[in-house]
Short mmCIF file of C-alpha atoms and ligand atoms in Angstrom, two decimals:
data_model
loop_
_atom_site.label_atom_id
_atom_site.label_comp_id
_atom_site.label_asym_id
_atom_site.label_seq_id
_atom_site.Cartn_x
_atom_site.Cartn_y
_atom_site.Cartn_z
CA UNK A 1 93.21 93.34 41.62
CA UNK A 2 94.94 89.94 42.12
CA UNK A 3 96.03 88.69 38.85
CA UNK A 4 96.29 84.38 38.89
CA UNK A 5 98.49 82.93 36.21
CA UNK A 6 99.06 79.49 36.00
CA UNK A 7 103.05 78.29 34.82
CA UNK A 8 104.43 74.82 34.58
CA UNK A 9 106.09 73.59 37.80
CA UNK A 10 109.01 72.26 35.91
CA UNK A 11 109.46 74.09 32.98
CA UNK A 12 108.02 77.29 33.78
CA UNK A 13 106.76 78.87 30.53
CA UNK A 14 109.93 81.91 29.75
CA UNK A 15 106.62 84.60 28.95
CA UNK A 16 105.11 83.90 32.55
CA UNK A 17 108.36 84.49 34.20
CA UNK A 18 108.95 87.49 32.04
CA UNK A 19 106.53 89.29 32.34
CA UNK A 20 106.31 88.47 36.21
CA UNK A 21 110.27 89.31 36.51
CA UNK A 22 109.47 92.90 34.82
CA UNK A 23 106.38 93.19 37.34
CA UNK A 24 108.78 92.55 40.14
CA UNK A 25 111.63 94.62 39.08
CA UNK A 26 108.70 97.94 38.68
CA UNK A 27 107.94 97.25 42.97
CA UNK A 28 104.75 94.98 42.70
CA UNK A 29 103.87 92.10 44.80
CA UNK A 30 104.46 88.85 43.12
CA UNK A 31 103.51 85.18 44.73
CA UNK A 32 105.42 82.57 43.50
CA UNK A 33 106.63 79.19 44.46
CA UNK A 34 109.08 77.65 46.38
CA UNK A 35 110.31 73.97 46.93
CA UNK A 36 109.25 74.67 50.63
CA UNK A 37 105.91 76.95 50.86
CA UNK A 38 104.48 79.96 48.38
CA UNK A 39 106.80 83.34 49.03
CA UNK A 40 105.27 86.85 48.74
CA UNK A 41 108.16 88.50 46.34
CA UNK A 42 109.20 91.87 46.32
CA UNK A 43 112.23 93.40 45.00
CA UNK A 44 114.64 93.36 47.84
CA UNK A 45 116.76 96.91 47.23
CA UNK A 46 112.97 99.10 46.93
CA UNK A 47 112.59 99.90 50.34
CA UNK A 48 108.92 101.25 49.56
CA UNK A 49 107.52 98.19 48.42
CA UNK A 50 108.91 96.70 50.95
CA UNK A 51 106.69 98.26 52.92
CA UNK A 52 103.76 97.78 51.14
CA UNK A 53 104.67 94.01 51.38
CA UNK A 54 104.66 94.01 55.26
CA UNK A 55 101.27 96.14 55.03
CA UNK A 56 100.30 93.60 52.44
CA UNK A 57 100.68 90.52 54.83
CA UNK A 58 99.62 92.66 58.40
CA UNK A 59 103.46 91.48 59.06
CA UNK A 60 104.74 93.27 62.09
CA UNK A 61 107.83 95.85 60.82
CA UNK A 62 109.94 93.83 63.12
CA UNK A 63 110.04 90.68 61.46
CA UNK A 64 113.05 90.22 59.40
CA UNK A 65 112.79 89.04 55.49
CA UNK A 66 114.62 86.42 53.72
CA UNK A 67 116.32 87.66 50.70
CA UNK A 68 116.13 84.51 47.83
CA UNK A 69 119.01 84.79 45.64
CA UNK A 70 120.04 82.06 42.66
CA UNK A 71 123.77 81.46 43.69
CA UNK A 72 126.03 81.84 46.62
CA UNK A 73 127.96 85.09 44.20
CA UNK A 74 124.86 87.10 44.31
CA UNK A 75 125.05 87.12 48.04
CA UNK A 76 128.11 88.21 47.67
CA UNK A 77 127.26 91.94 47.66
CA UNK A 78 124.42 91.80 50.07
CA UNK A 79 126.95 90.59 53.25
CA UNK A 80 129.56 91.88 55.29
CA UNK A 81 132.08 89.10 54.00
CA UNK A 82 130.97 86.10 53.35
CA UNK A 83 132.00 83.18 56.02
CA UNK A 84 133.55 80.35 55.17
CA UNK A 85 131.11 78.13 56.46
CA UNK A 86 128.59 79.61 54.13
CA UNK A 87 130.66 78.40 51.38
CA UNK A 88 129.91 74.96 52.61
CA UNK A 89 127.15 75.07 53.37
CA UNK A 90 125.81 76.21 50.24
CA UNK A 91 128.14 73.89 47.89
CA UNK A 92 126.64 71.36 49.43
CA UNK A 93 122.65 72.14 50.01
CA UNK A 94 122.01 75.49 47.66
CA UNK A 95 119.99 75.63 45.51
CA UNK A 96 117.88 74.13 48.46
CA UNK A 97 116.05 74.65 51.54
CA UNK A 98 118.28 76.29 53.87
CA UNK A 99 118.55 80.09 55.00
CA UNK A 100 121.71 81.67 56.57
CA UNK A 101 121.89 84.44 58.62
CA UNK A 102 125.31 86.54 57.86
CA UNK A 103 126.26 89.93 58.77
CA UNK A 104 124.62 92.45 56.34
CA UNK A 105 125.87 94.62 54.24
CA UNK A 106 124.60 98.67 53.63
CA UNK A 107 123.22 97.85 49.91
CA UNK A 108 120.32 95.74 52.37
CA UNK A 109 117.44 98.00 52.93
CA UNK A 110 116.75 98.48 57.09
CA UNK A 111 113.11 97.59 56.29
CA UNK A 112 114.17 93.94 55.21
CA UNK A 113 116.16 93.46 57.99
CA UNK A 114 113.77 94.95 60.11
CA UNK A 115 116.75 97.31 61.48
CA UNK A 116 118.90 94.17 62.59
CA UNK A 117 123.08 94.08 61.54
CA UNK A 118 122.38 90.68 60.05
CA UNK A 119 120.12 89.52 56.91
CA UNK A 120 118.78 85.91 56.32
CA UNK A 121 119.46 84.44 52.60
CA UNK A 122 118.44 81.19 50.70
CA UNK A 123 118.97 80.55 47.23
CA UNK A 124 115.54 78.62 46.53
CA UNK A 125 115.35 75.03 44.14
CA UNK A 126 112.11 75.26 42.90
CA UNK A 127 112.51 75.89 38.82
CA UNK A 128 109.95 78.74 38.50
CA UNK A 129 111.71 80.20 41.68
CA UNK A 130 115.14 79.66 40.12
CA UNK A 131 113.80 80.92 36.79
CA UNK A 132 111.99 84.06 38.29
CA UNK A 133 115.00 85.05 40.04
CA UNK A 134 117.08 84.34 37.35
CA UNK A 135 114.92 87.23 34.78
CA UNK A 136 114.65 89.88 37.64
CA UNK A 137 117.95 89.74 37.94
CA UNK A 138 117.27 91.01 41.44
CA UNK A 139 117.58 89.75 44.77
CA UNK A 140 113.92 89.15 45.67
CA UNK A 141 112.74 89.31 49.13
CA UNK A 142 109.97 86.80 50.17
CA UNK A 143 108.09 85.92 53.47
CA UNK A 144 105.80 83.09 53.00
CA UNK A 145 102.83 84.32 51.14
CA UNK A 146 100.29 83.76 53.96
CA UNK A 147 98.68 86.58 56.38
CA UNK A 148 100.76 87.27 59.51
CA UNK A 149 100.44 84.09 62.51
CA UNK A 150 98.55 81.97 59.70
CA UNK A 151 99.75 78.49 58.56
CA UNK A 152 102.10 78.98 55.19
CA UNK A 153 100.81 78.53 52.46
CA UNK A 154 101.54 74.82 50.47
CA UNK A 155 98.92 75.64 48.07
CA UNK A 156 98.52 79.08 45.62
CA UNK A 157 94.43 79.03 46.68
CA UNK A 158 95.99 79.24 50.23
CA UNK A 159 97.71 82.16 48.81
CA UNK A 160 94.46 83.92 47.56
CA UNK A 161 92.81 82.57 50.54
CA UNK A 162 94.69 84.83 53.00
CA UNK A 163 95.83 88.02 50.29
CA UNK A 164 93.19 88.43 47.13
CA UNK A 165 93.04 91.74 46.51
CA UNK A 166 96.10 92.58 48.36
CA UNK A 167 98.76 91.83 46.22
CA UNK A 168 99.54 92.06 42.88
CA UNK A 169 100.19 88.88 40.98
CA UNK A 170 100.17 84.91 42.14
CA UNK A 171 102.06 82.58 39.77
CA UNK A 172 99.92 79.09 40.51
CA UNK A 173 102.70 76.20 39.55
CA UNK A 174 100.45 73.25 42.07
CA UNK A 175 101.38 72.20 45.80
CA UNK A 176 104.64 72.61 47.01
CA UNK A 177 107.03 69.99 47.51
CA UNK A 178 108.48 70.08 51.29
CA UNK A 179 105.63 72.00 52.49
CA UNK A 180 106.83 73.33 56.16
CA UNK A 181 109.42 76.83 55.91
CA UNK A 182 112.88 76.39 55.06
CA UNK A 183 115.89 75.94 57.88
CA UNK A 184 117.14 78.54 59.65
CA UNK A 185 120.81 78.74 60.54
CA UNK A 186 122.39 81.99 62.17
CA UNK A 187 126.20 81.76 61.14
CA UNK A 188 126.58 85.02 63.56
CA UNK A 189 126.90 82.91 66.70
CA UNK A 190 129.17 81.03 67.61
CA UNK A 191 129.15 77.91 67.45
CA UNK A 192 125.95 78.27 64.23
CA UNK A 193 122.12 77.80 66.02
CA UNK A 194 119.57 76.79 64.10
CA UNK A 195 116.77 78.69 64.86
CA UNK A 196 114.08 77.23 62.85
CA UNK A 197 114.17 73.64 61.99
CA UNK A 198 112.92 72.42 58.18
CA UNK A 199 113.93 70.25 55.67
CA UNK A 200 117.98 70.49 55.61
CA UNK A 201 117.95 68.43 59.43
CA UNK A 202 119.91 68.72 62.42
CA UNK A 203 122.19 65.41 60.80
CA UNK A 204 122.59 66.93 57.14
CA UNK A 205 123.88 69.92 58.51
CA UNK A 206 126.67 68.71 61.21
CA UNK A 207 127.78 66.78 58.78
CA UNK A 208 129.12 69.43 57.39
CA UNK A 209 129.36 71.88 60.79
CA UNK A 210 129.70 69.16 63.30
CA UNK A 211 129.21 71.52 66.57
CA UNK A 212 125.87 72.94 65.19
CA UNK A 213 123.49 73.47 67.74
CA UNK A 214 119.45 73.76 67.63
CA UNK A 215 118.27 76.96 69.50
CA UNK A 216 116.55 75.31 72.51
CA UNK A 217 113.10 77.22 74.04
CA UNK A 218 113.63 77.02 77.37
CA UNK A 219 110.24 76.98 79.07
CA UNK A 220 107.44 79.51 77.81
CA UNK A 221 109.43 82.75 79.31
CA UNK A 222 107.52 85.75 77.02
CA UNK A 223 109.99 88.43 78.81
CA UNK A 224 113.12 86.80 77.34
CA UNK A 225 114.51 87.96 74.47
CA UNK A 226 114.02 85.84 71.24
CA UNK A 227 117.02 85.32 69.10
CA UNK A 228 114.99 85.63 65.61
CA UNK A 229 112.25 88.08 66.26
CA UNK A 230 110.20 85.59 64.11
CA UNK A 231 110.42 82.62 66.72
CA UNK A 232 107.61 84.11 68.36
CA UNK A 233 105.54 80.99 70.19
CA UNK A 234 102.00 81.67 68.68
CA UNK A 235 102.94 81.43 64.94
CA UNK A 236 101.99 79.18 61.78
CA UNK A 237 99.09 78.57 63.45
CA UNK A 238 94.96 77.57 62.25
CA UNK A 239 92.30 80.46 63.75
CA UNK A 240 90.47 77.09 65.61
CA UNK A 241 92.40 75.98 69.04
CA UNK A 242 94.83 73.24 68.15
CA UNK A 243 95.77 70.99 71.25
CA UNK A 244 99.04 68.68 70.97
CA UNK A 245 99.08 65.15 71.87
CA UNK A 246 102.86 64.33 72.96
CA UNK A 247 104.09 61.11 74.57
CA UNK A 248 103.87 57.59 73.55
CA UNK A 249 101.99 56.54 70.71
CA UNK A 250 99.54 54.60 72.41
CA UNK A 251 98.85 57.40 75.31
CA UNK A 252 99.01 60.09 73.45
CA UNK A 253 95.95 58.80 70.97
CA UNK A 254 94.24 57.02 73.79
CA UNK A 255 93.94 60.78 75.81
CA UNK A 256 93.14 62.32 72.09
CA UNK A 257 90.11 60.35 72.02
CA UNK A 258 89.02 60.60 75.43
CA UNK A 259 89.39 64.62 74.98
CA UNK A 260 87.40 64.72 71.42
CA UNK A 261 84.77 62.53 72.71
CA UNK A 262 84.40 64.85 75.89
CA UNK A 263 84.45 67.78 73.66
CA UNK A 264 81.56 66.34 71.47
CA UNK A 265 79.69 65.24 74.62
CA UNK A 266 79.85 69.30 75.38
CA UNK A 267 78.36 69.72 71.33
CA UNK A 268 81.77 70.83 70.00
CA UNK A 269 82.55 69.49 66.73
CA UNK A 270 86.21 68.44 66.83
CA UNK A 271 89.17 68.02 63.88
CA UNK A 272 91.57 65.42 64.44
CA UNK A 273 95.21 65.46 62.76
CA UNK A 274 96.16 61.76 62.88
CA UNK A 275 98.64 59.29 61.28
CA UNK A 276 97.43 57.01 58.96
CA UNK A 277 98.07 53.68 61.37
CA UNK A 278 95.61 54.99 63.60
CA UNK A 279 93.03 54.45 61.27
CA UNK A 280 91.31 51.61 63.32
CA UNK A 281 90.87 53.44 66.30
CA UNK A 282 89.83 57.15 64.58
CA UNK A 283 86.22 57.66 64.58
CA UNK A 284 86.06 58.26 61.16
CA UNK A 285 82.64 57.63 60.29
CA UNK A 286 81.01 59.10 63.62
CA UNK A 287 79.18 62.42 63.52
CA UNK A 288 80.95 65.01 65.04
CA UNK A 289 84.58 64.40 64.28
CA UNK A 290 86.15 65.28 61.09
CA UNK A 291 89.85 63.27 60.48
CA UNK A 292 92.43 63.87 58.77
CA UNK A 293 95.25 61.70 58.34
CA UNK A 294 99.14 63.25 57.12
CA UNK A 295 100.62 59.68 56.47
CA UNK A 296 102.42 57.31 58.14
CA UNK A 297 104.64 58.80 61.07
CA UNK A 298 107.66 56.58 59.43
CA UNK A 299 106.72 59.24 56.00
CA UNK A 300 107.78 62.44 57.48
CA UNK A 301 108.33 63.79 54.62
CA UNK A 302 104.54 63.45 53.22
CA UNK A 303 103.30 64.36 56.91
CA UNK A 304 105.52 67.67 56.30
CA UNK A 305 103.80 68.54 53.21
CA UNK A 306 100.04 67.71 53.85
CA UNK A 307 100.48 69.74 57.38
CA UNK A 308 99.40 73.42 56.88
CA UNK A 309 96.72 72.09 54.05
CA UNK A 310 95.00 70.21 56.83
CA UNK A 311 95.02 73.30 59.22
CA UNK A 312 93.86 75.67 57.12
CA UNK A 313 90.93 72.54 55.92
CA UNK A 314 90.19 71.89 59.27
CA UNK A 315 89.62 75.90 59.88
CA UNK A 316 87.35 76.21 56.93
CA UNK A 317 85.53 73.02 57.82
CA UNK A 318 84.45 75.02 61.02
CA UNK A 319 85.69 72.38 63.74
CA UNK A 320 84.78 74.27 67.27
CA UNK A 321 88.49 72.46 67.93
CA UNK A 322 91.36 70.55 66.83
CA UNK A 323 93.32 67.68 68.37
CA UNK A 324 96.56 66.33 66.41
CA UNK A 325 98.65 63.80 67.65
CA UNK A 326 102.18 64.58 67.54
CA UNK A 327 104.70 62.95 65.29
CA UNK A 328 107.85 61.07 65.90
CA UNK A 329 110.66 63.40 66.37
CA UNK A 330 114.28 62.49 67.40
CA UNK A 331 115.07 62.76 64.03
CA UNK A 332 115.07 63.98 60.19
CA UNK A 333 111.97 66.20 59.72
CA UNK A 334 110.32 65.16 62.75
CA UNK A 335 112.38 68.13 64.48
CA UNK A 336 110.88 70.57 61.58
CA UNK A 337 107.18 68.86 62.11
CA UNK A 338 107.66 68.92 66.26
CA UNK A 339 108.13 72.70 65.69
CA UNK A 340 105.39 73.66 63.85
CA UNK A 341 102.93 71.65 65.48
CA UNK A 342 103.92 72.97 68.88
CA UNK A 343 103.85 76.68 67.10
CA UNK A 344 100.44 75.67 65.67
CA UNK A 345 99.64 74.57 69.62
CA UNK A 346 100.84 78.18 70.64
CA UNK A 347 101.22 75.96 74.52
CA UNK A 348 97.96 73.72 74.30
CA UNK A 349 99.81 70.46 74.67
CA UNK A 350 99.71 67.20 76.62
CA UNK A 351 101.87 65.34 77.64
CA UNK A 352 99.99 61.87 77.68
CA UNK A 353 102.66 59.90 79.30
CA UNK A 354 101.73 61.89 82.58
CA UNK A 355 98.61 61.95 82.63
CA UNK A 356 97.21 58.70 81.74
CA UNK A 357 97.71 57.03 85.09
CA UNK A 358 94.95 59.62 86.56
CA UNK A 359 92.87 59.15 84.13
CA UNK A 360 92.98 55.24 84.64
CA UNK A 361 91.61 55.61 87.91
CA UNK A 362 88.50 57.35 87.03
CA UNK A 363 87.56 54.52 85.26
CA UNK A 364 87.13 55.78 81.71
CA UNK A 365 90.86 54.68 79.70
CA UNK A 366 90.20 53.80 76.37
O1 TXA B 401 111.01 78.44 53.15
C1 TXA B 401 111.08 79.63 53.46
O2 TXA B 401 111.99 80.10 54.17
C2 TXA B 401 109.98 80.57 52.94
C3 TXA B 401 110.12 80.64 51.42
C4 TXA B 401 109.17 81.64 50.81
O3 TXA B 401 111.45 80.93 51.08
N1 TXA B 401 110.08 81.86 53.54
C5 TXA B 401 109.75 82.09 54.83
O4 TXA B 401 109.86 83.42 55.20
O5 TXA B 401 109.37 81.23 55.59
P1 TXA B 401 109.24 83.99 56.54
O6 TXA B 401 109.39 85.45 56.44
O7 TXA B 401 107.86 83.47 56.73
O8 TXA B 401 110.18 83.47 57.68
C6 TXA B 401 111.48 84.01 57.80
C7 TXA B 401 112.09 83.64 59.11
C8 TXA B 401 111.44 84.37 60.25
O9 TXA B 401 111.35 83.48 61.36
C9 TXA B 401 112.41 85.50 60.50
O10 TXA B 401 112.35 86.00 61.80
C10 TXA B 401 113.74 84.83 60.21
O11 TXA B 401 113.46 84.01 59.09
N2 TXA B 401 114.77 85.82 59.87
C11 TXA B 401 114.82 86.63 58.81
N3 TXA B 401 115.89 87.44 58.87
C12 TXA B 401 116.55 87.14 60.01
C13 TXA B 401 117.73 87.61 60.65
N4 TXA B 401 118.44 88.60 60.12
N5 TXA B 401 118.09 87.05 61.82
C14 TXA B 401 117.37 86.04 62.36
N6 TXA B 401 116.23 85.55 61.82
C15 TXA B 401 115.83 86.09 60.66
MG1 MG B 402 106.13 83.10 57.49
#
């Protein structure tokens, strides 16, 4: 039995949190949320419930956790030392949406870590995350609180959407704010690679650690060895195919259309992810499309937090396929959105700048 309680998003009732801090501290499986996506808690230093967590989610045992702590002192005792670049970091964007990945120490359990020397912490900013933490008195660890390879979960129905029955309590404060996975920077290399973009960007962070680099995936290359074990290139992503649209603007819609109206021609019904200036050209009212639109591609922030919502819509809404254009991203979040999208792709993307030209001389360009 899933039990749903509902707690105020700002001021989280103290009973709620109570009562879900006790339920924690006993080994259960509490959902809760974050400012980034819903986590599936579990107290970190119970190595059995760990377990039942990863059974819980159908998470492969080699797929590190994140530990969520409230304050850079109680990571204190779960590192090997605590580098001095955490201690800036964290000043300046804890509580917040950043992890770092420090060397562990033995009080870390081998099934959070999934075996490896190292262990990923954040201290969260959402208040019934801060508040949670806070009662347990714990270090919690939380994936997000989706099944394994499906899109995280922004909502808490996308949380009983994916684990009813499966876990043990879901504490229902609304949507989350950032809505795509926190930042993940590995302080064990040298110089620091971030090996998941999010919501603390490539520019926030250097200006702090100015010769932080972004873990770059070379070319689809399965055989190599991934840094993060969770950087795997399916990931994040809806059950329906999602093809990416990369390129310019104007290409990269114009070869969107031609593809959904060729896949409706076939008697596919086909999902579009677009941004809301390319209203005039969506087929919004035809049959056989459904749209959705994130926002404008100047608002990444509100095309960051409608993202996995849409996905997991569009997969309900039983679309045959999905096209989404891609977003701009040189900078901010659009690194974070890039990511995901391409995850959510899992390959499936075109690029549009090469290959309108052939598709101009067949006669058919939008
Ligand atoms: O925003 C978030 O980070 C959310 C909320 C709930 O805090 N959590 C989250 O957890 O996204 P999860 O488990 O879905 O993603 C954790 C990522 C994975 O890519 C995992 O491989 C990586 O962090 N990770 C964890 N420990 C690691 C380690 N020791 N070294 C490298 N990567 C690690
Ligand atoms: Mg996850």
């Amino acid at each position: 039995m899933t039990e749903v309680i509902r707690v105020n998003a700002a001021q989280p009732e103290p009973a709620v949190i109570q009562a879900a801090a006790e339920r924690l501290r006993a080994g259960d499986l509490v959902a809760f949320p974050t400012e980034t996506v819903y986590g599936l808690g579990v107290h970190a230093l119970k190595p059995a419930a760990v377990r039942r967590l990863f059974a819980a989610k159908g998470r492969p045992a080699t797929d590190p956790l994140i530990v969520h702590v409230t304050s850079l002192d109680d990571a204190v005792p779960l590192v090997a030392g605590l580098p001095e670049e955490a201690r800036r970091l964290a000043a300046r964007f804890w509580p917040g949406p950043l992890t770092l990945v420090m060397h562990r120490s033995r009080d870390v359990p081998d099934e959070v870590t999934a075996g490896l020397e190292t262990v990923a912490i954040r201290a969260p900013a959402h208040p019934v995350a801060r508040a949670l933490l806070a009662a347990a008195g714990v270090p919690i660890a939380a994936p997000s609180a989706n099944l394994f390879s499906r899109p995280s979960p922004t909502h808490a129905s996308h949380v009983l959407d994916d684990l009813r029955g499966l876990i043990d309590l879901v504490l229902d404060a609304g949507p989350t704010a950032v809505g795509v996975e926190s930042t993940v920077l590995d302080l064990t290399s040298d110089p620091p690679v971030v090996l998941r973009p999010g919501a603390i960007t490539l520019e926030m962070l250097r200006d702090v650690l100015p010769h932080v680099r972004v873990f770059a995936r070379a070319t689809p290359a399965p055989e190599l060895p991934k840094p993060s074990p969770g950087m795997l290139e399916r990931h994040y992503s809806p059950r329906t195919p999602l093809t990416l649209y990369e390129g310019r603007a104007d290409a990269a819609i114009a070869c969107l259309l031609r593809d959904a109206r060729g896949a409706r021609a076939l008697g596919h019904t086909v999902g579009i992810v677009s941004a809301d200036e390319d209203r005039d050209r969506m087929p919004m009212q035809e049959s056989g499309f459904r749209v959705i639109e994130l926002g404008s591609s100047a608002d990444l922030p509100t095309v960051a937090s409608r993202l996995y919502a849409a996905l997991r819509e569009l997969d309900a809404s039983s679309v045959d396929v999905i096209l989404a254009r891609a977003f701009p991203a040189a900078e901010g979040l659009g690194l974070a959105v890039q990511d995901r999208l391409r995850r959510a792709a899992a390959g499936r993307i075109v690029n549009a700048d090469e290959r309108e030209p052939t598709h101009h001389r067949s006669g058919r360009g939008e």
